Amino acid sequence: MRALDFQSPTLRRGTFQLAVGVIAPRPGRITVLIGPNGGGKTTALRLAAGLLTPDTGSVVIDGEPVHALSALQRAARLALVTQRPDVGAPFSVREVAALGRIALPTDAQRVERALQRVGLAALADRPYHSLSGGQQQRVAVARALAQHEPGGVLLLDEAFAAVDPPEAAAIVRAVREEAAAGATVLAATHDMAVASAIADDVWCIVAG
């Protein structure tokens, strides 16, 4: 199991400042990061994903600063679900899900399994842009599942926003399966109902 640790990272951008203490989400559990929109949840996840470099402190995975890892090393250890990522090319649903393997060995079976887990196997050949917003969000989750290694770190940024209850249930089911298999799951949301429905542990951002 991968160990993700926040070691007092800070980040300042203009008048915005984020400061996180010494804290670590626990493997095998779903930790929910809750706070208002604009409060710093996405920034915290981007720090955890190595997409931002902290001004001070660090976020480490297995003892190594995440931002110092190569793209390939990060892809093998963690996966990030963003809110309905923009896909410029005219890809099919299957092709978008397969982007999760772009830095990793090709694994068609894992991609198909990921689509099955979020209930999109029947739409695999449909154009991605023909899907509803909620369906596109499930494709984003499938892409992360296709990438995610057992026991790795799974980061979700408002993955339940703008999806209807059946779609949310499919995402929750898949995320719970990952946690049960030993994944470290850190999910950001502004929705208390979502937090209460999925969280094993809760972190609060009081102010950005």
Coordinates of C-alpha atoms in Angstrom, one line a residue:
M1 CA 0.0 0.0 0.0
R2 CA 1.2 3.5 -0.9
A3 CA 1.7 6.0 1.9
L4 CA 0.7 9.6 1.2
D5 CA 1.8 12.2 3.7
F6 CA 1.3 15.9 3.9
Q7 CA 4.3 17.4 5.7
S8 CA 3.2 21.0 6.4
P9 CA 3.1 22.1 2.7
T10 CA 2.2 25.7 2.0
L11 CA 1.4 27.5 -1.2
R12 CA 0.8 31.2 -1.9
R13 CA -0.6 32.6 -5.1
G14 CA -1.3 36.3 -4.9
T15 CA -3.6 36.9 -2.0
F16 CA -4.5 33.2 -1.7
Q17 CA -2.5 31.0 0.7
L18 CA -3.0 27.4 1.6
A19 CA -1.3 25.8 4.6
V20 CA -1.8 22.1 5.4
G21 CA -0.4 20.6 8.6
V22 CA 1.2 17.2 9.2
I23 CA -1.5 14.8 8.3
A24 CA -1.9 11.6 6.2
P25 CA -5.0 9.9 4.8
R26 CA -5.1 6.2 5.8
P27 CA -4.8 3.4 3.4
G28 CA -8.0 1.3 3.0
R29 CA -10.2 4.3 3.9
I30 CA -12.0 7.1 2.2
T31 CA -10.8 10.5 3.5
V32 CA -13.0 13.4 2.4
L33 CA -11.6 16.9 2.2
I34 CA -14.5 19.3 2.6
G35 CA -14.7 23.0 2.4
P36 CA -16.2 25.9 0.5
N37 CA -15.7 26.5 -3.2
G38 CA -12.4 28.5 -3.6
G39 CA -11.2 27.4 -0.2
G40 CA -8.2 25.4 -1.5
K41 CA -9.5 21.8 -1.9
T42 CA -8.4 21.6 -5.5
T43 CA -5.0 23.2 -4.7
A44 CA -4.5 20.6 -2.0
L45 CA -5.2 17.7 -4.4
R46 CA -2.9 19.2 -7.0
L47 CA -0.2 19.4 -4.4
A48 CA -0.9 15.7 -3.6
A49 CA -0.8 14.8 -7.3
G50 CA 2.6 16.6 -7.8
L51 CA 1.1 19.1 -10.2
L52 CA 2.0 22.0 -8.0
T53 CA 5.2 22.5 -6.0
P54 CA 4.8 23.7 -2.4
D55 CA 6.6 26.9 -1.4
T56 CA 7.6 25.2 1.9
G57 CA 7.0 21.8 3.3
S58 CA 6.2 18.8 1.1
V59 CA 3.8 16.1 0.1
V60 CA 5.5 12.7 0.0
I61 CA 4.5 9.3 -1.3
D62 CA 6.5 6.4 0.0
G63 CA 8.9 8.9 1.5
E64 CA 9.6 10.7 -1.8
P65 CA 8.3 14.3 -2.6
V66 CA 5.5 13.8 -5.1
H67 CA 6.4 16.9 -7.2
A68 CA 10.0 15.5 -7.7
L69 CA 8.8 12.3 -9.3
S70 CA 8.7 11.8 -13.0
A71 CA 5.3 11.6 -14.8
L72 CA 5.8 7.8 -15.2
Q73 CA 6.6 7.4 -11.5
R74 CA 3.5 9.4 -10.5
A75 CA 1.3 7.5 -12.9
A76 CA 2.4 4.2 -11.3
R77 CA 1.6 5.4 -7.8
L78 CA -1.4 7.7 -8.0
A79 CA -4.4 8.7 -10.1
L80 CA -6.4 11.9 -10.1
V81 CA -10.0 12.4 -11.1
T82 CA -10.8 15.9 -12.2
Q83 CA -14.2 17.4 -12.9
R84 CA -15.3 16.4 -16.4
P85 CA -11.9 16.9 -18.0
D86 CA -11.9 18.6 -21.4
V87 CA -11.1 16.3 -24.2
G88 CA -10.3 18.2 -27.4
A89 CA -9.9 15.2 -29.8
P90 CA -12.9 13.3 -31.1
F91 CA -12.2 10.3 -29.0
S92 CA -14.6 7.4 -28.1
V93 CA -15.5 6.6 -24.5
R94 CA -13.1 3.7 -24.6
E95 CA -10.2 5.9 -26.0
V96 CA -10.7 8.5 -23.3
A97 CA -10.7 5.8 -20.6
A98 CA -7.5 4.3 -22.1
L99 CA -5.7 7.7 -21.6
G100 CA -5.3 6.5 -18.1
R101 CA -2.7 4.1 -19.4
I102 CA -0.8 6.6 -21.5
A103 CA 2.3 6.6 -19.3
L104 CA 1.9 2.9 -18.4
P105 CA 1.9 -0.4 -20.3
T106 CA -1.2 -0.9 -22.5
D107 CA -3.8 -3.0 -20.8
A108 CA -7.0 -3.3 -22.8
Q109 CA -8.6 -5.6 -20.3
R110 CA -8.1 -3.2 -17.4
V111 CA -9.7 -0.4 -19.5
E112 CA -12.7 -2.6 -20.3
R113 CA -13.1 -3.6 -16.6
A114 CA -12.9 0.1 -15.6
L115 CA -15.8 1.0 -17.9
Q116 CA -17.8 -2.0 -16.6
R117 CA -17.3 -0.8 -13.0
V118 CA -18.8 2.6 -13.7
G119 CA -21.6 1.2 -15.9
L120 CA -20.4 2.5 -19.3
A121 CA -19.3 -0.7 -21.0
A122 CA -22.3 -0.5 -23.4
L123 CA -21.3 3.0 -24.4
A124 CA -17.6 2.3 -25.0
D125 CA -17.7 3.0 -28.7
R126 CA -19.8 6.2 -28.4
P127 CA -18.2 9.5 -29.0
Y128 CA -17.1 11.0 -25.7
H129 CA -18.6 14.4 -26.5
S130 CA -22.1 12.8 -27.1
L131 CA -22.4 11.9 -23.5
S132 CA -24.2 13.8 -20.7
G133 CA -22.2 15.6 -18.1
G134 CA -22.7 12.9 -15.6
Q135 CA -21.6 10.2 -18.0
Q136 CA -18.5 12.2 -18.8
Q137 CA -17.7 12.3 -15.1
R138 CA -18.0 8.5 -15.0
V139 CA -15.6 8.3 -17.9
A140 CA -13.1 10.4 -15.9
V141 CA -13.5 7.9 -13.0
A142 CA -13.0 5.0 -15.4
R143 CA -9.8 6.6 -16.8
A144 CA -8.4 6.8 -13.2
L145 CA -9.5 3.3 -12.5
A146 CA -7.7 2.1 -15.6
Q147 CA -4.5 3.8 -14.4
H148 CA -4.8 3.1 -10.7
E149 CA -2.6 0.3 -9.4
P150 CA -4.0 -1.8 -6.4
G151 CA -3.0 -0.2 -3.1
G152 CA -2.1 3.1 -4.8
V153 CA -3.4 6.6 -4.1
L154 CA -6.7 7.7 -5.7
L155 CA -7.5 11.5 -5.6
L156 CA -10.9 12.7 -6.6
D157 CA -11.7 16.4 -7.1
E158 CA -15.5 17.0 -6.9
A159 CA -16.1 13.7 -8.7
F160 CA -19.7 13.6 -7.5
A161 CA -20.6 17.1 -8.6
A162 CA -23.4 17.5 -11.3
V163 CA -24.1 13.7 -11.4
D164 CA -27.5 12.2 -10.8
P165 CA -28.1 9.6 -8.0
P166 CA -27.6 6.5 -10.1
E167 CA -24.4 7.8 -11.6
A168 CA -23.1 8.9 -8.2
A169 CA -23.9 5.4 -6.9
A170 CA -21.8 3.8 -9.6
I171 CA -18.9 6.1 -8.7
V172 CA -19.3 5.5 -5.0
R173 CA -19.3 1.7 -5.5
A174 CA -16.1 1.8 -7.5
V175 CA -14.3 4.1 -5.0
R176 CA -15.4 1.9 -2.1
E177 CA -14.0 -1.2 -4.0
E178 CA -10.7 0.6 -4.4
A179 CA -10.5 1.5 -0.7
A180 CA -11.4 -2.1 0.3
A181 CA -8.5 -3.3 -1.9
G182 CA -6.1 -1.1 0.1
A183 CA -6.1 2.1 -1.8
T184 CA -5.6 5.5 -0.1
V185 CA -8.5 7.6 -1.2
L186 CA -8.7 11.3 -0.8
A187 CA -11.8 13.0 -2.2
A188 CA -12.6 16.7 -2.2
T189 CA -16.1 18.0 -2.1
H190 CA -18.1 21.0 -1.0
D191 CA -21.2 18.9 -0.4
M192 CA -21.9 17.8 3.2
A193 CA -24.4 15.1 1.9
V194 CA -21.7 13.6 -0.2
A195 CA -19.2 13.7 2.6
S196 CA -21.6 12.0 5.1
A197 CA -22.4 9.3 2.5
I198 CA -18.9 8.2 1.6
A199 CA -16.4 9.4 4.2
D200 CA -14.6 7.2 6.7
D201 CA -12.5 10.2 7.8
V202 CA -13.1 13.9 7.2
W203 CA -10.6 16.8 6.8
C204 CA -11.9 20.4 6.8
I205 CA -10.5 23.4 5.1
V206 CA -11.6 26.3 7.2
A207 CA -10.2 29.1 5.0
G208 CA -8.1 29.2 1.9

